[in-house]
XYZ file of C-alpha atoms in Angstrom:
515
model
C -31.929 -3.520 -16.024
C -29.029 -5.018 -14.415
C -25.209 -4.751 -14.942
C -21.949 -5.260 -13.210
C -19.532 -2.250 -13.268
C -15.739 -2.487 -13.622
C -15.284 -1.613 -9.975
C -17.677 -5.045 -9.146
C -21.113 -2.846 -8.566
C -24.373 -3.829 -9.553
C -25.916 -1.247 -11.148
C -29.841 -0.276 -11.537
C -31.026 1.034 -14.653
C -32.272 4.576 -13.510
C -35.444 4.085 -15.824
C -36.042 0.826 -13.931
C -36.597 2.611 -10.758
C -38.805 5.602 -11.907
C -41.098 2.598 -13.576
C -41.673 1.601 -9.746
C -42.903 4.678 -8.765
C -45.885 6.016 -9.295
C -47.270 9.582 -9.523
C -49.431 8.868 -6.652
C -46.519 7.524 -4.259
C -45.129 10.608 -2.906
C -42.794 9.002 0.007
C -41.807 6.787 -3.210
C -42.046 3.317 -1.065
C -43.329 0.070 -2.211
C -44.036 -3.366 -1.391
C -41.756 -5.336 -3.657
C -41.150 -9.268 -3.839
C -38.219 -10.601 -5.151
C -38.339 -13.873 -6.853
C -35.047 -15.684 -7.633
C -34.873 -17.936 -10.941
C -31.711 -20.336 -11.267
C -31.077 -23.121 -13.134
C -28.903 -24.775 -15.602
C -28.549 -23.224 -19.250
C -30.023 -26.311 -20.957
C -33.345 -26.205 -18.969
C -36.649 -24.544 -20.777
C -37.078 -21.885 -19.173
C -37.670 -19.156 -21.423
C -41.583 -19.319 -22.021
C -41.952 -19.637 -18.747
C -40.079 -16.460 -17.449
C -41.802 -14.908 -20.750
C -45.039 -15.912 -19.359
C -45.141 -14.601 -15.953
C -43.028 -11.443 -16.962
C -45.346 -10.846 -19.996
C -42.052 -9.844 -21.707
C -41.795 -11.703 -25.224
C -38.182 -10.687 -26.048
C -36.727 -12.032 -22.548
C -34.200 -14.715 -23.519
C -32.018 -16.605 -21.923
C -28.079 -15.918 -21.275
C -25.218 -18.016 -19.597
C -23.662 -16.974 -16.728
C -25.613 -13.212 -16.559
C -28.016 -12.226 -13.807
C -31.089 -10.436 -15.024
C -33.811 -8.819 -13.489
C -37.567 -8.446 -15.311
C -40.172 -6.029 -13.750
C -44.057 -7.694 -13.525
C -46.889 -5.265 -12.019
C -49.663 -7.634 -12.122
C -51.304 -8.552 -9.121
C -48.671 -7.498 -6.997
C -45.342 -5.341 -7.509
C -42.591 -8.356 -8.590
C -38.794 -8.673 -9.631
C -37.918 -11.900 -11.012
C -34.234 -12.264 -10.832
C -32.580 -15.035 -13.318
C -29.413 -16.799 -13.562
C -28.702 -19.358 -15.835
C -24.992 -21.358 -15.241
C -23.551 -23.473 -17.855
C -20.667 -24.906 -15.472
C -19.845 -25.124 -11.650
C -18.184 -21.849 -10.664
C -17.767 -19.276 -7.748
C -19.816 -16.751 -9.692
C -22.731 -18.896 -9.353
C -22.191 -18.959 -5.696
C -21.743 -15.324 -5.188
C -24.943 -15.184 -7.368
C -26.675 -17.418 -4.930
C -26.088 -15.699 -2.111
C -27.449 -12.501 -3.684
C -30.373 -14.112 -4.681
C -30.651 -15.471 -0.801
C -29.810 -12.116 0.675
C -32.410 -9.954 -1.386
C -35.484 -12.607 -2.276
C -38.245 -14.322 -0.322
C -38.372 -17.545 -2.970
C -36.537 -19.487 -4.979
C -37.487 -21.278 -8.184
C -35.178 -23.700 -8.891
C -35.569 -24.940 -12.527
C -33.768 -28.417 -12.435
C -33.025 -30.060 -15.738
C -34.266 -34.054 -15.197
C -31.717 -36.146 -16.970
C -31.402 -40.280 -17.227
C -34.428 -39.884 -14.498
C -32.747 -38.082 -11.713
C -33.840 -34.865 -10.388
C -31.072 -33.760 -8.767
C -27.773 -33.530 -10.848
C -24.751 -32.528 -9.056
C -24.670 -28.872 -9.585
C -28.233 -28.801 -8.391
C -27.587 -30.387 -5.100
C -24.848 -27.901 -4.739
C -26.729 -24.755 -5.081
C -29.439 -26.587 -2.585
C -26.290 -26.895 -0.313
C -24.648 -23.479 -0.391
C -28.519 -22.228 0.604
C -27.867 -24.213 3.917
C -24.881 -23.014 4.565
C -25.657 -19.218 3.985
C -28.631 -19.802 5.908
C -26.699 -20.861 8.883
C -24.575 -17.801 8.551
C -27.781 -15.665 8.909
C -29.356 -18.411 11.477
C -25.905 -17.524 13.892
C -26.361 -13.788 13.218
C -29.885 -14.036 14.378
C -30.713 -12.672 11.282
C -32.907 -15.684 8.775
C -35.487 -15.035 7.041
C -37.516 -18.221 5.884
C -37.666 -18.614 2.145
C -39.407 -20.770 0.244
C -38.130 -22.922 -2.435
C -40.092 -24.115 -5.715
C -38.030 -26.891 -7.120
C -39.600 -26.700 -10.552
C -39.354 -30.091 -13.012
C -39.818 -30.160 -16.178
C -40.742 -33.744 -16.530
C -43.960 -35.844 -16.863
C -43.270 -37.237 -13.567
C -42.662 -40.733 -14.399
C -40.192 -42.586 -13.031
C -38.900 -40.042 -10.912
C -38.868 -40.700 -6.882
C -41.665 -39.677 -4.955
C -41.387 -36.126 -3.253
C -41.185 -37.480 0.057
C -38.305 -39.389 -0.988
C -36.955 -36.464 -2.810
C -37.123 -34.542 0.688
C -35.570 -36.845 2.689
C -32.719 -36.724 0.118
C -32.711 -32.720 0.832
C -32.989 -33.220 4.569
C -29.870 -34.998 4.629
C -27.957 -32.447 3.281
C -29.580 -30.207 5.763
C -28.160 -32.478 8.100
C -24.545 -32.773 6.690
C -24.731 -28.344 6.685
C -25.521 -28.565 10.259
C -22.487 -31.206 10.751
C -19.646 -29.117 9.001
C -20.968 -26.132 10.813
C -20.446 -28.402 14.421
C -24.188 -27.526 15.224
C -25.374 -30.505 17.323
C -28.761 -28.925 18.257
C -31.557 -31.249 16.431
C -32.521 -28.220 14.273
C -35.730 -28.983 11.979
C -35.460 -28.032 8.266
C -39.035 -26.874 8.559
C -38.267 -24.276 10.683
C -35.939 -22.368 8.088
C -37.110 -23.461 5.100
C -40.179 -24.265 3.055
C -39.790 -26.612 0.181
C -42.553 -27.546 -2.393
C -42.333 -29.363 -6.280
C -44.281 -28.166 -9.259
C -44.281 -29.385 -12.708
C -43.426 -26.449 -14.597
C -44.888 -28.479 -17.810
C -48.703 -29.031 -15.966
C -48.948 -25.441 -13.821
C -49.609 -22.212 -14.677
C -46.822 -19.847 -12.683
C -50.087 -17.617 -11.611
C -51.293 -20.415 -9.101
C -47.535 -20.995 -7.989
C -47.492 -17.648 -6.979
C -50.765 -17.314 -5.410
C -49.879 -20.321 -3.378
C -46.189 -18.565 -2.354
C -47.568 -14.812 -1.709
C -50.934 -16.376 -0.033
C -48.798 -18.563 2.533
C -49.359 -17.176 5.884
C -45.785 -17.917 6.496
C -44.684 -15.922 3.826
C -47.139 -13.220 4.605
C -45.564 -12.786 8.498
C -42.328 -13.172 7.251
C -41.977 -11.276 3.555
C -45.316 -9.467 3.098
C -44.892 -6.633 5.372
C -40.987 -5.759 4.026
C -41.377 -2.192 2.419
C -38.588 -0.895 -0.132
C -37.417 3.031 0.207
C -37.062 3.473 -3.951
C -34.778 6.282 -3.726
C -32.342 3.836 -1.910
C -33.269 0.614 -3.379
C -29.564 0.772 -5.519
C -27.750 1.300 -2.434
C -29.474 -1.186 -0.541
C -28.607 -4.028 -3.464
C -25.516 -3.046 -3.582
C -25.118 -3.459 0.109
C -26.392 -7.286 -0.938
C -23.998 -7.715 -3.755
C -20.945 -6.700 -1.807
C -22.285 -8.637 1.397
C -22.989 -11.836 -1.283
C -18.894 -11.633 -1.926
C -18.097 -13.245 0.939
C -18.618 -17.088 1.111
C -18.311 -19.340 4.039
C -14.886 -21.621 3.960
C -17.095 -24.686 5.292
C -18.569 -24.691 1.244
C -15.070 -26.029 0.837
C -15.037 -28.346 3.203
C -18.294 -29.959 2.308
C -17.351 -30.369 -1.549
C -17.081 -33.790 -2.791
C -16.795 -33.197 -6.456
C -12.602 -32.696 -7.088
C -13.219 -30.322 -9.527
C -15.450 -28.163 -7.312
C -12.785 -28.558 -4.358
C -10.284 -27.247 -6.908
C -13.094 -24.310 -7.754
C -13.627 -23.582 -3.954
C -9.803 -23.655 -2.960
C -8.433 -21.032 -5.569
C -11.521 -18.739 -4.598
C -10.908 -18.960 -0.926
C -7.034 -18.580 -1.081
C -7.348 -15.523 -3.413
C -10.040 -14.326 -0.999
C -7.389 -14.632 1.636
C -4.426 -13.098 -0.406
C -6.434 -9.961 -1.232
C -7.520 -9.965 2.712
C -4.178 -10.387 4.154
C -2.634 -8.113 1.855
C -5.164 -5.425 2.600
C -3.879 -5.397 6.305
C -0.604 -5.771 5.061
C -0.651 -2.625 3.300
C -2.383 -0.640 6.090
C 0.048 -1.357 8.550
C 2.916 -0.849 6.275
C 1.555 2.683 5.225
C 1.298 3.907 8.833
C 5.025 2.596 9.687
C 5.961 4.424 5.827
C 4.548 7.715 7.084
C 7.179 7.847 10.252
C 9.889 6.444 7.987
C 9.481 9.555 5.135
C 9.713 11.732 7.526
C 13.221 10.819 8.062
C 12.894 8.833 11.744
C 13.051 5.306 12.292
C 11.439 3.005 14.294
C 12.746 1.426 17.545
C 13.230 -2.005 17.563
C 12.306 -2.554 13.751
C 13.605 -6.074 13.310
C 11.411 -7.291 16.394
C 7.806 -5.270 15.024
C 8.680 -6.837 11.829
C 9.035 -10.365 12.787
C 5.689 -10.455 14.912
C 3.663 -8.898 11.949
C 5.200 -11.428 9.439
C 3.936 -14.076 11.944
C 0.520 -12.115 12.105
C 0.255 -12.294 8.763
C 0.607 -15.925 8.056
C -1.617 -16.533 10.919
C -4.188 -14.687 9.463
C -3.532 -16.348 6.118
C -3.914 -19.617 7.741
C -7.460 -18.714 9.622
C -9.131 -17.859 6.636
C -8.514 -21.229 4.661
C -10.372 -24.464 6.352
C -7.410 -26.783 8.130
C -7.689 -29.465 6.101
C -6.195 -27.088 3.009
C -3.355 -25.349 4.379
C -1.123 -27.863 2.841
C -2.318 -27.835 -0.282
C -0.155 -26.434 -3.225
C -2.774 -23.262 -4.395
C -2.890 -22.261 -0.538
C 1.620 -22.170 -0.217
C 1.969 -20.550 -3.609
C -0.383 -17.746 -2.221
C 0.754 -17.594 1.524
C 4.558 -17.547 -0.228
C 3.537 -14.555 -2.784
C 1.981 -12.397 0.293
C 5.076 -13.500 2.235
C 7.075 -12.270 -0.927
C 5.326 -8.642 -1.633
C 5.160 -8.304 2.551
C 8.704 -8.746 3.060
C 10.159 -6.363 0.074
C 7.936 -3.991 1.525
C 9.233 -4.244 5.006
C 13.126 -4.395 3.318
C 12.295 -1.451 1.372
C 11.137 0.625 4.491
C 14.294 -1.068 6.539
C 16.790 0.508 4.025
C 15.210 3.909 3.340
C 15.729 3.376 7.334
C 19.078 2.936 7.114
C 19.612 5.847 4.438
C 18.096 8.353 7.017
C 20.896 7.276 9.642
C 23.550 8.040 6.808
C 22.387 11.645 6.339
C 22.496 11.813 10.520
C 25.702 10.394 10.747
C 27.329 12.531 8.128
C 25.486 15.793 9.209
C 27.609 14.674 12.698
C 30.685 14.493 10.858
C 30.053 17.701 9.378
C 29.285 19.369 12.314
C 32.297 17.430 14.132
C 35.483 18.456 11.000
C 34.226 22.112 11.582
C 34.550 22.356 14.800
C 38.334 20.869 14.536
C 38.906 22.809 11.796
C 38.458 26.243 13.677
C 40.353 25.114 17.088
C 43.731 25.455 16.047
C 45.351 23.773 19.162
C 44.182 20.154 17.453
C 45.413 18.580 14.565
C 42.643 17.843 12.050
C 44.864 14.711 10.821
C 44.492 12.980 14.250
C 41.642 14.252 14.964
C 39.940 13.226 11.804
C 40.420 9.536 12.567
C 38.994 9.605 15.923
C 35.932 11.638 14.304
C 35.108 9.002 11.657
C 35.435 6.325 14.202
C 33.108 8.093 16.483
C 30.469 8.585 13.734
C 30.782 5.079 12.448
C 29.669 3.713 16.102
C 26.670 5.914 16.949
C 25.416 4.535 13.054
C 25.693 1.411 14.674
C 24.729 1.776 17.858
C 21.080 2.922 16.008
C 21.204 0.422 12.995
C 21.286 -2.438 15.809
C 18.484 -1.102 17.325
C 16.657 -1.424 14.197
C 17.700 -5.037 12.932
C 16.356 -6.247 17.067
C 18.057 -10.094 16.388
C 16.298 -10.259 12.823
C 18.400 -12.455 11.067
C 17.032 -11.049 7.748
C 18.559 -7.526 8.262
C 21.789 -6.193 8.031
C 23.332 -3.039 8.233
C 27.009 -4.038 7.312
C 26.665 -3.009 3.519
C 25.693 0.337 4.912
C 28.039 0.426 7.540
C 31.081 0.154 5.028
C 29.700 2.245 2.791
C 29.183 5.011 5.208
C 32.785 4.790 6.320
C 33.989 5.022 2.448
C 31.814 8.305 2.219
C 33.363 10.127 5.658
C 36.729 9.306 4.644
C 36.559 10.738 0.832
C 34.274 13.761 2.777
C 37.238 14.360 5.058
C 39.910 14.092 2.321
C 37.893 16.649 0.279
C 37.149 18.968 3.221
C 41.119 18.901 3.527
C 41.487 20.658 0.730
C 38.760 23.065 1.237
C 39.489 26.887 1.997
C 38.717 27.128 5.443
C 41.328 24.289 6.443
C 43.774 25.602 4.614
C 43.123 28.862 6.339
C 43.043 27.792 9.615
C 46.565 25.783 8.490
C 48.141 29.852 7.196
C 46.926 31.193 10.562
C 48.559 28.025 12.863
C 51.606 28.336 10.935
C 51.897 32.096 11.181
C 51.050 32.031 14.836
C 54.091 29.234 15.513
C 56.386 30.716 13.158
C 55.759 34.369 15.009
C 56.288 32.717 18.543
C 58.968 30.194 17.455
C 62.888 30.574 18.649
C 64.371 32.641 21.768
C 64.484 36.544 21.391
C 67.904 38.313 21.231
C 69.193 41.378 22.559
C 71.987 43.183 20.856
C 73.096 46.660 19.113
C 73.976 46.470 14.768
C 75.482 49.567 13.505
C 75.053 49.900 9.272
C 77.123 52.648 7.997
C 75.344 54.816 5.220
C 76.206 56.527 2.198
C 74.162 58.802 0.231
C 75.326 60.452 -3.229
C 73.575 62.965 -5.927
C 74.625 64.297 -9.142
C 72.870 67.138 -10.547
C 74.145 68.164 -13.908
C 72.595 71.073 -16.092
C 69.310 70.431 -17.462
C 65.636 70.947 -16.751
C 64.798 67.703 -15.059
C 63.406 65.721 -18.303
C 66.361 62.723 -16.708
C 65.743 61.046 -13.496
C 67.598 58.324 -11.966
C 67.795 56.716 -8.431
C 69.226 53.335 -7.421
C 69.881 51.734 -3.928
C 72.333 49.057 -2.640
C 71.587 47.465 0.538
C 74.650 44.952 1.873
C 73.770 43.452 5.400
C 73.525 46.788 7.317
C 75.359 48.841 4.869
C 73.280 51.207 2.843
C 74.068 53.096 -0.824
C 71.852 55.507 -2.163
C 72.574 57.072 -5.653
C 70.449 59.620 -7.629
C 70.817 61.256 -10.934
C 68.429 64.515 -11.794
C 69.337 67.105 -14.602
C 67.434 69.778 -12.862
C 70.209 72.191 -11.922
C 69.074 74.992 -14.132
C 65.910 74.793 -12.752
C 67.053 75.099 -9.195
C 69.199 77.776 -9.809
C 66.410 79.808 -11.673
C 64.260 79.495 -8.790
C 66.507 81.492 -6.903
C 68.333 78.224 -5.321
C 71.813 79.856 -5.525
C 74.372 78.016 -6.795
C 73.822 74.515 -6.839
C 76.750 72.285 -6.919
C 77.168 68.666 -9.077
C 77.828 66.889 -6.945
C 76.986 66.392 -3.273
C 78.000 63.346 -0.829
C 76.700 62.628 2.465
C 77.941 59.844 5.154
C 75.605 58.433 7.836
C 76.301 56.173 10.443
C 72.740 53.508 11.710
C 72.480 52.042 15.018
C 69.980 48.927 14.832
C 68.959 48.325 18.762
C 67.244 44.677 19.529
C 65.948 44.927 22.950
């Protein structure tokens, strides 16, 4: 009827819940009490749950809460959990059981003639000390507990002794919890013994339900069905959380040992829930390529935060112990790679800044030909290189574990191999063609002056129809030659040319003026 998911839910069997509800009950509410069973594995307790449950294949199993439906009389859940050791599940079980029932039947297992063994008095404790949680909250409920004994009764105290030996850890709850006030046990909590061997569980609960304190305080509690598995699991979750001053009050070593791991994993998984949201929001700024002012500073008072809150949620007296520093270390550890990875991705945006700078700065050298993009180069790389760390020092704020120097060199390797490359690139090199042509163009004094060349021009033209062509120059300072060879003459004669003659020569004299 009961189970525990992967995810830590407790889960209602769906056929459970329509067995509660009735064809007649059409706003699907009921009166419902909830009777917690707990008690070591070794105790007999099988008839009897058997018996008042009227379920003949209910059998006992360690360390699993179960839940049995009984109708008769009155609508009842009997909840059962049987522990074969000391351990925080059997707390966190408790506190369900407290947080969701109006009584509980303790089944103690008498051994040597004691009644109360340790683990006994321990669950008797941790219902003090979760009542006082609901006692500050305004918020108790008082719940009666049936100490059942299987025993004949002899040679076991007297029950007056026996709850004088429960008021005094009443007394030691109230102590730990630094509540002074003279508060009565009576007044929170109802305890009677039954010998589970010589009563019937019918007149046990006849004299629970019947009790005109349970009547005022449990009777009149009505359960919405359609939410009942919301409302338990609202318990179970709620029954997670277990007050530090348990730890405090434990005598036993190995419960101390129990109590400390549970609380400082309680606080790891705490702490490191914060951790995360605050490190998500500062991620969501960082991806988007911006940084965050004064990094080293923010980072430094959260780190503090954090082991403050680590601190607060383990009782003083523990702090020092070795289970607490291994945890508060290992938060420490995960916090701080987190916060180094953020810092560097940090430092990788500035990079892309700085070198779109550079960028921006070698093309705007490049096309102003009155600078020299040696020269200029330098003073560009060293300009770049201190607005990166102008900004990386605004991150690191004094935080001795930051530094941006790895960064810082490695920037500077990648502007000067960028500004060796961009050299070489075509746009330099034109802008170097264009500078040169410009200074060679406008380079020297101009000259006047007056250079005469003396020309000769000379053509033979020998019979034949033009199928032979030759023409050759000869240039000597300002002296010209000009030869040419076509057999065309018959041609040029046919075409009514007249005679043409051989050979023809032809002087010319060239004045070159320079102004």
């Amino acid at each position: 009827m009961l189970s525990v998911t992967k995810e830590g839910d407790l889960q209602i069997s769906s056929k459970w819940v329509d067995s509660l509800v009735s064809n007649s009950d059409k706003d699907k509410k009921k009166k419902l009490f909830f009777f917690s069973h707990i008690g070591s594995y070794e105790s007999n307790a099988d008839n009897f749950i058997q018996t008042i449950t009227n379920d003949s294949s209910y059998s006992k199993c360690s360390n699993q809460l179960k839940a049995s439906y009984d109708s008769s009389d009155c609508e009842k859940v009997h909840l059962s959990f049987w522990y074969d050791s000391l351990s925080v599940e059997l707390l966190h079980i408790i506190k369900f059981m407290f947080l969701l029932s109006g009584c509980f039947l303790i089944h103690l297992n008498v051994s040597n003639d004691k009644l109360f063994d340790d683990i006994s008095v321990f669950i008797i404790q941790s219902l003090f000390f979760y009542a006082v949680s609901e006692i500050k909250n305004n918020k108790m409920k008082k719940p009666m507990v049936i100490l059942l004994i299987n025993h004949d009764g002899s040679n076991l105290n007297s029950p007056d002794n026996n709850l004088k030996e429960i008021e005094q850890l009443w007394r030691k709850c109230l102590n730990v919890n630094n509540i002074n006030d003279p508060i009565s046990l009576s007044d929170y909590f109802e305890f009677d013994f039954f010998n589970s061997n010589s009563i019937k569980f019918e007149n046990i609960q006849n004299s629970i339900i019947n009790s005109s304190k349970f009547e005022k305080t449990w009777e009149n509690i009505v359960y919405s069905l359609p939410f009942l598995q919301d409302m338990i699991n609202k318990k179970w979750i709620c029954s997670s959380a277990l007050p530090k001053e348990l730890l405090i009050s434990a005598e036993d070593k190995t419960l101390k040992e129990i109590m400390l791991f549970y609380f400082a994993d309680s606080a790891f998984h705490e702490v490191l829930q914060f951790s995360q949201q605050i490190l998500k929001k500062w991620g969501k700024v960082v991806y988007k390529g911006k940084t965050i002012n004064n990094y080293g500073k923010i980072v430094s008072n959260f780190l503090e935060n954090v082991n403050q809150k680590f601190d607060s949620l383990i009782p003083k007296d523990f702090n020092k112990d070795q289970v607490s520093i291994k945890k508060k270390l290992k938060i420490n550890s995960i916090v701080q790679q987190r916060i180094l990875f953020l810092f560097t991705k940090q430092l990788l945006n500035l990079q892309s800044q700085a070198l779109e700078k550079f960028k921006d700065t070698l093309l705007k050298i490049a096309s102003d030909s009155k600078k020299n993009f040696d020269s200029e180069k330098k003073l560009a790389i060293d300009t770049v290189s201190q607005w990166f760390i102008s900004h990386a020092e605004a991150l690191v704020s004094n935080n001795n574990r930051l530094s941006y120097i790895a960064a810082q060199k490695e920037l500077d390797n990648v502007l000067i191999e960028f500004s060796e490359k961009f050299k070489e690139s075509p746009i330099v090199k034109l802008q170097s063609l264009q500078r040169l042509e410009k200074q060679t163009s406008t380079s020297g004094l101009k000259q006047s002056g007056i250079v005469i060349g003396f020309g000769l021009t000379a053509a033979l033209r020998p019979h034949g129809f033009g199928n032979f062509q030759l023409i050759t120059s000869y240039t000597q300072g300002p002296h010209v030659f000009n030869f040419s060879l076509v057999n065309d003459r018959d041609i040029a004669e046919q075409e009514g040319q007249g005679k043409i003659k051989p050979f023809r020569i032809q002087p010319s004299l060239n004045f070159d003026i320079e102004l």
